PDB file of C-alpha atoms in Angstrom:
ATOM      1  CA  UNK A   1     152.667 179.237  10.934  1.00  0.00           C
ATOM      2  CA  UNK A   2     149.427 177.754   9.635  1.00  0.00           C
ATOM      3  CA  UNK A   3     149.433 176.946   5.308  1.00  0.00           C
ATOM      4  CA  UNK A   4     146.735 177.703   3.032  1.00  0.00           C
ATOM      5  CA  UNK A   5     143.247 176.247   3.714  1.00  0.00           C
ATOM      6  CA  UNK A   6     143.068 172.831   0.991  1.00  0.00           C
ATOM      7  CA  UNK A   7     139.461 172.702  -0.762  1.00  0.00           C
ATOM      8  CA  UNK A   8     138.800 169.031  -0.579  1.00  0.00           C
ATOM      9  CA  UNK A   9     135.669 167.151   0.599  1.00  0.00           C
ATOM     10  CA  UNK A  10     133.483 170.401   1.317  1.00  0.00           C
ATOM     11  CA  UNK A  11     129.877 169.531   2.209  1.00  0.00           C
ATOM     12  CA  UNK A  12     127.266 168.886   1.406  1.00  0.00           C
ATOM     13  CA  UNK A  13     128.758 165.191  -0.059  1.00  0.00           C
ATOM     14  CA  UNK A  14     127.905 165.252  -3.697  1.00  0.00           C
ATOM     15  CA  UNK A  15     126.814 162.781  -5.941  1.00  0.00           C
ATOM     16  CA  UNK A  16     129.098 161.330  -8.866  1.00  0.00           C
ATOM     17  CA  UNK A  17     127.167 160.492 -12.197  1.00  0.00           C
ATOM     18  CA  UNK A  18     128.836 157.407 -14.928  1.00  0.00           C
ATOM     19  CA  UNK A  19     129.735 159.934 -17.642  1.00  0.00           C
ATOM     20  CA  UNK A  20     128.306 158.019 -21.154  1.00  0.00           C
ATOM     21  CA  UNK A  21     128.378 160.738 -23.362  1.00  0.00           C
ATOM     22  CA  UNK A  22     131.100 163.292 -25.442  1.00  0.00           C
ATOM     23  CA  UNK A  23     132.835 164.310 -21.845  1.00  0.00           C
ATOM     24  CA  UNK A  24     133.566 160.449 -21.328  1.00  0.00           C
ATOM     25  CA  UNK A  25     135.048 160.107 -24.692  1.00  0.00           C
ATOM     26  CA  UNK A  26     137.333 163.363 -23.875  1.00  0.00           C
ATOM     27  CA  UNK A  27     138.444 162.631 -20.185  1.00  0.00           C
ATOM     28  CA  UNK A  28     139.211 158.968 -21.748  1.00  0.00           C
ATOM     29  CA  UNK A  29     141.367 160.696 -24.112  1.00  0.00           C
ATOM     30  CA  UNK A  30     142.971 163.892 -22.157  1.00  0.00           C
ATOM     31  CA  UNK A  31     143.024 162.296 -18.831  1.00  0.00           C
ATOM     32  CA  UNK A  32     143.616 159.108 -18.999  1.00  0.00           C
ATOM     33  CA  UNK A  33     143.102 156.738 -15.292  1.00  0.00           C
ATOM     34  CA  UNK A  34     146.477 154.850 -15.576  1.00  0.00           C
ATOM     35  CA  UNK A  35     146.278 152.418 -12.243  1.00  0.00           C
ATOM     36  CA  UNK A  36     143.581 150.251 -14.233  1.00  0.00           C
ATOM     37  CA  UNK A  37     142.833 149.453 -17.337  1.00  0.00           C
ATOM     38  CA  UNK A  38     140.525 151.034 -19.756  1.00  0.00           C
ATOM     39  CA  UNK A  39     137.756 148.827 -19.944  1.00  0.00           C
ATOM     40  CA  UNK A  40     137.651 148.765 -15.953  1.00  0.00           C
ATOM     41  CA  UNK A  41     138.687 152.717 -16.392  1.00  0.00           C
ATOM     42  CA  UNK A  42     135.670 153.223 -18.202  1.00  0.00           C
ATOM     43  CA  UNK A  43     132.938 151.463 -16.395  1.00  0.00           C
ATOM     44  CA  UNK A  44     133.655 152.151 -13.097  1.00  0.00           C
ATOM     45  CA  UNK A  45     135.744 155.887 -13.669  1.00  0.00           C
ATOM     46  CA  UNK A  46     137.476 155.754 -10.074  1.00  0.00           C
ATOM     47  CA  UNK A  47     139.851 158.137 -10.737  1.00  0.00           C
ATOM     48  CA  UNK A  48     137.654 160.865 -12.291  1.00  0.00           C
ATOM     49  CA  UNK A  49     135.069 160.263  -9.310  1.00  0.00           C
ATOM     50  CA  UNK A  50     137.938 160.570  -6.747  1.00  0.00           C
ATOM     51  CA  UNK A  51     139.146 163.578  -7.921  1.00  0.00           C
ATOM     52  CA  UNK A  52     135.197 165.171  -8.427  1.00  0.00           C
ATOM     53  CA  UNK A  53     134.016 164.061  -4.508  1.00  0.00           C
ATOM     54  CA  UNK A  54     137.138 165.627  -3.460  1.00  0.00           C
ATOM     55  CA  UNK A  55     137.320 168.576  -5.048  1.00  0.00           C
ATOM     56  CA  UNK A  56     134.923 169.164  -6.858  1.00  0.00           C
ATOM     57  CA  UNK A  57     132.481 169.028  -3.732  1.00  0.00           C
ATOM     58  CA  UNK A  58     134.055 172.515  -3.280  1.00  0.00           C
ATOM     59  CA  UNK A  59     132.606 174.408  -6.153  1.00  0.00           C
ATOM     60  CA  UNK A  60     129.141 172.364  -6.422  1.00  0.00           C
ATOM     61  CA  UNK A  61     127.773 175.941  -5.815  1.00  0.00           C
ATOM     62  CA  UNK A  62     129.236 177.320  -9.147  1.00  0.00           C
ATOM     63  CA  UNK A  63     129.454 174.542 -11.304  1.00  0.00           C
ATOM     64  CA  UNK A  64     127.609 171.143 -12.153  1.00  0.00           C
ATOM     65  CA  UNK A  65     129.966 167.340 -12.618  1.00  0.00           C
ATOM     66  CA  UNK A  66     129.927 168.371 -16.527  1.00  0.00           C
ATOM     67  CA  UNK A  67     130.810 172.121 -15.778  1.00  0.00           C
ATOM     68  CA  UNK A  68     134.005 171.104 -13.391  1.00  0.00           C
ATOM     69  CA  UNK A  69     135.259 168.557 -15.775  1.00  0.00           C
ATOM     70  CA  UNK A  70     135.253 170.770 -18.725  1.00  0.00           C
ATOM     71  CA  UNK A  71     136.934 173.606 -16.932  1.00  0.00           C
ATOM     72  CA  UNK A  72     139.132 171.161 -15.666  1.00  0.00           C
ATOM     73  CA  UNK A  73     140.401 169.917 -19.248  1.00  0.00           C
ATOM     74  CA  UNK A  74     140.823 173.324 -20.346  1.00  0.00           C
ATOM     75  CA  UNK A  75     143.081 174.104 -17.429  1.00  0.00           C
ATOM     76  CA  UNK A  76     144.952 171.239 -18.187  1.00  0.00           C
ATOM     77  CA  UNK A  77     145.973 172.358 -21.844  1.00  0.00           C
ATOM     78  CA  UNK A  78     146.962 175.570 -20.530  1.00  0.00           C
ATOM     79  CA  UNK A  79     150.171 173.548 -19.568  1.00  0.00           C
ATOM     80  CA  UNK A  80     152.720 171.358 -21.263  1.00  0.00           C
ATOM     81  CA  UNK A  81     153.383 169.572 -18.475  1.00  0.00           C
ATOM     82  CA  UNK A  82     155.908 167.162 -20.807  1.00  0.00           C
ATOM     83  CA  UNK A  83     157.532 170.036 -22.523  1.00  0.00           C
ATOM     84  CA  UNK A  84     157.913 171.624 -18.979  1.00  0.00           C
ATOM     85  CA  UNK A  85     160.276 168.514 -17.887  1.00  0.00           C
ATOM     86  CA  UNK A  86     162.048 168.290 -21.060  1.00  0.00           C
ATOM     87  CA  UNK A  87     163.134 171.763 -20.649  1.00  0.00           C
ATOM     88  CA  UNK A  88     164.546 170.908 -17.425  1.00  0.00           C
ATOM     89  CA  UNK A  89     166.144 167.872 -18.829  1.00  0.00           C
ATOM     90  CA  UNK A  90     163.542 165.073 -17.721  1.00  0.00           C
ATOM     91  CA  UNK A  91     163.165 162.252 -20.119  1.00  0.00           C
ATOM     92  CA  UNK A  92     160.816 159.319 -19.523  1.00  0.00           C
ATOM     93  CA  UNK A  93     162.129 156.348 -18.970  1.00  0.00           C
ATOM     94  CA  UNK A  94     164.579 157.705 -16.725  1.00  0.00           C
ATOM     95  CA  UNK A  95     165.755 158.464 -13.404  1.00  0.00           C
ATOM     96  CA  UNK A  96     165.395 161.932 -11.417  1.00  0.00           C
ATOM     97  CA  UNK A  97     164.752 162.996  -7.649  1.00  0.00           C
ATOM     98  CA  UNK A  98     161.590 163.801  -6.725  1.00  0.00           C
ATOM     99  CA  UNK A  99     162.524 167.562  -6.071  1.00  0.00           C
ATOM    100  CA  UNK A 100     163.688 167.847 -10.016  1.00  0.00           C
ATOM    101  CA  UNK A 101     160.392 166.902 -10.516  1.00  0.00           C
ATOM    102  CA  UNK A 102     158.834 169.230  -7.805  1.00  0.00           C
ATOM    103  CA  UNK A 103     160.745 172.002  -8.929  1.00  0.00           C
ATOM    104  CA  UNK A 104     160.254 171.297 -12.859  1.00  0.00           C
ATOM    105  CA  UNK A 105     156.405 171.454 -12.195  1.00  0.00           C
ATOM    106  CA  UNK A 106     156.890 174.330 -10.170  1.00  0.00           C
ATOM    107  CA  UNK A 107     158.491 176.693 -12.535  1.00  0.00           C
ATOM    108  CA  UNK A 108     155.191 177.050 -15.077  1.00  0.00           C
ATOM    109  CA  UNK A 109     152.279 176.069 -11.964  1.00  0.00           C
ATOM    110  CA  UNK A 110     153.912 178.888  -9.792  1.00  0.00           C
ATOM    111  CA  UNK A 111     152.717 176.396  -6.834  1.00  0.00           C
ATOM    112  CA  UNK A 112     153.581 173.085  -5.169  1.00  0.00           C
ATOM    113  CA  UNK A 113     152.290 170.424  -7.231  1.00  0.00           C
ATOM    114  CA  UNK A 114     150.614 167.713  -5.987  1.00  0.00           C
ATOM    115  CA  UNK A 115     153.293 164.978  -6.839  1.00  0.00           C
ATOM    116  CA  UNK A 116     153.175 161.611  -4.995  1.00  0.00           C
ATOM    117  CA  UNK A 117     155.705 158.912  -5.787  1.00  0.00           C
ATOM    118  CA  UNK A 118     154.105 154.824  -6.047  1.00  0.00           C
ATOM    119  CA  UNK A 119     156.662 152.288  -4.620  1.00  0.00           C
ATOM    120  CA  UNK A 120     156.915 150.089  -7.342  1.00  0.00           C
ATOM    121  CA  UNK A 121     155.714 152.006 -10.062  1.00  0.00           C
ATOM    122  CA  UNK A 122     157.251 151.280 -13.568  1.00  0.00           C
TER     123      UNK A 122
END
């Protein structure tokens, strides 16, 4: 049985333009790049670039880069992930199974979340 087709890396390949305006401020405030320090994150914008090239490529006929990120930020605001985790007795600083976190997030998204564990993460 075949699963749903994932929308990623659609053709033609996109270019990513570094943000330097209000969108940069909004992304820095609401879509934090946690794997690098803030100065590098703002200079290289690696996490945002990756997401745009991977997923934004599939809606390029309808949305430009700025609109794609505006919509992503609005969608993010529809879900209070920290509150959802608290409701399911998941609090920062403690350890939980992957399944417990996965199931908690799924209660609000109604879809299987794309969550990955990183070995050695704090």
